[in-house]
PDB file of C-alpha atoms in Angstrom:
ATOM      1  CA  MET R   1     -14.274 -23.733  24.355  1.00 54.00           C
ATOM      2  CA  ASP R   2     -14.591 -25.423  20.990  1.00 59.00           C
ATOM      3  CA  ILE R   3     -12.112 -22.993  19.209  1.00 63.00           C
ATOM      4  CA  ALA R   4      -9.622 -23.503  21.973  1.00 61.00           C
ATOM      5  CA  HIS R   5      -9.935 -27.529  21.379  1.00 59.00           C
ATOM      6  CA  ARG R   6      -9.415 -26.999  17.649  1.00 61.00           C
ATOM      7  CA  SER R   7      -6.494 -24.737  17.818  1.00 55.00           C
ATOM      8  CA  ALA R   8      -4.470 -27.078  19.952  1.00 53.00           C
ATOM      9  CA  PRO R   9      -3.587 -29.392  17.299  1.00 55.00           C
ATOM     10  CA  MET R  10      -2.245 -26.567  15.106  1.00 55.00           C
ATOM     11  CA  SER R  11       0.450 -25.621  17.517  1.00 56.00           C
ATOM     12  CA  SER R  12       1.959 -29.194  17.289  1.00 57.00           C
ATOM     13  CA  LEU R  13       1.829 -29.043  13.462  1.00 56.00           C
ATOM     14  CA  ALA R  14       3.623 -25.712  13.499  1.00 58.00           C
ATOM     15  CA  ARG R  15       6.221 -27.078  15.808  1.00 65.00           C
ATOM     16  CA  SER R  16       7.122 -29.953  13.728  1.00 76.00           C
ATOM     17  CA  HIS R  17       8.594 -27.520  11.332  1.00 81.00           C
ATOM     18  CA  ASP R  18      10.999 -25.833  13.671  1.00 86.00           C
ATOM     19  CA  GLY R  19      13.805 -28.180  13.029  1.00 88.00           C
ATOM     20  CA  LEU R  20      13.486 -27.653   9.018  1.00 90.00           C
ATOM     21  CA  ILE R  21      13.199 -24.009   9.526  1.00 91.00           C
ATOM     22  CA  THR R  22      16.471 -23.810  11.931  1.00 92.00           C
ATOM     23  CA  LEU R  23      18.310 -26.083   9.591  1.00 94.00           C
ATOM     24  CA  SER R  24      17.587 -23.940   6.461  1.00 94.00           C
ATOM     25  CA  TYR R  25      18.591 -20.678   8.276  1.00 95.00           C
ATOM     26  CA  VAL R  26      22.104 -22.614   9.152  1.00 95.00           C
ATOM     27  CA  VAL R  27      22.381 -23.491   5.577  1.00 95.00           C
ATOM     28  CA  PHE R  28      21.686 -20.058   4.199  1.00 93.00           C
ATOM     29  CA  ALA R  29      24.341 -18.877   6.762  1.00 91.00           C
ATOM     30  CA  ALA R  30      26.890 -21.162   5.791  1.00 91.00           C
ATOM     31  CA  ILE R  31      26.363 -20.300   2.107  1.00 92.00           C
ATOM     32  CA  ALA R  32      26.682 -16.652   3.003  1.00 87.00           C
ATOM     33  CA  LEU R  33      29.997 -17.415   4.655  1.00 85.00           C
ATOM     34  CA  VAL R  34      31.387 -19.208   1.832  1.00 86.00           C
ATOM     35  CA  VAL R  35      30.396 -16.428  -0.591  1.00 83.00           C
ATOM     36  CA  LEU R  36      32.244 -13.990   1.791  1.00 79.00           C
ATOM     37  CA  TYR R  37      35.319 -15.996   1.722  1.00 79.00           C
ATOM     38  CA  PHE R  38      35.513 -16.392  -2.095  1.00 79.00           C
ATOM     39  CA  THR R  39      34.567 -12.742  -2.717  1.00 74.00           C
ATOM     40  CA  MET R  40      37.571 -11.436  -0.345  1.00 73.00           C
ATOM     41  CA  GLY R  41      39.850 -12.961  -2.743  1.00 71.00           C
ATOM     42  CA  ALA R  42      38.567 -10.989  -5.501  1.00 70.00           C
ATOM     43  CA  PRO R  43      40.669  -8.037  -6.871  1.00 72.00           C
ATOM     44  CA  SER R  44      38.206  -5.355  -6.762  1.00 72.00           C
ATOM     45  CA  PHE R  45      36.900  -6.331  -3.108  1.00 71.00           C
ATOM     46  CA  ASP R  46      37.975  -3.604  -0.536  1.00 78.00           C
ATOM     47  CA  GLU R  47      36.920  -2.677   2.903  1.00 80.00           C
ATOM     48  CA  ALA R  48      34.118  -0.726   1.732  1.00 81.00           C
ATOM     49  CA  ALA R  49      32.394  -3.631  -0.117  1.00 77.00           C
ATOM     50  CA  LEU R  50      32.762  -6.049   2.933  1.00 76.00           C
ATOM     51  CA  ALA R  51      30.858  -3.115   5.123  1.00 80.00           C
ATOM     52  CA  ALA R  52      28.245  -2.891   2.441  1.00 79.00           C
ATOM     53  CA  ILE R  53      27.773  -6.739   2.471  1.00 74.00           C
ATOM     54  CA  ASN R  54      27.608  -7.207   6.283  1.00 76.00           C
ATOM     55  CA  VAL R  55      25.038  -3.959   6.456  1.00 81.00           C
ATOM     56  CA  MET R  56      22.699  -5.058   3.445  1.00 74.00           C
ATOM     57  CA  PRO R  57      21.272  -8.820   3.693  1.00 63.00           C
TER      58      PRO R  57
END
């Protein structure tokens, strides 16, 4: 019982970082989209490069 009571506050501490983690994913996705937008205008960019970028993170 004592262990269960000690672990309960830990979940609230982890839960307080959810917004920050979600925000970092959104920022990372926005940066990735901007990079894709600018690289599509490059002269050596073709459909094979676009497929490789989408498959490889």
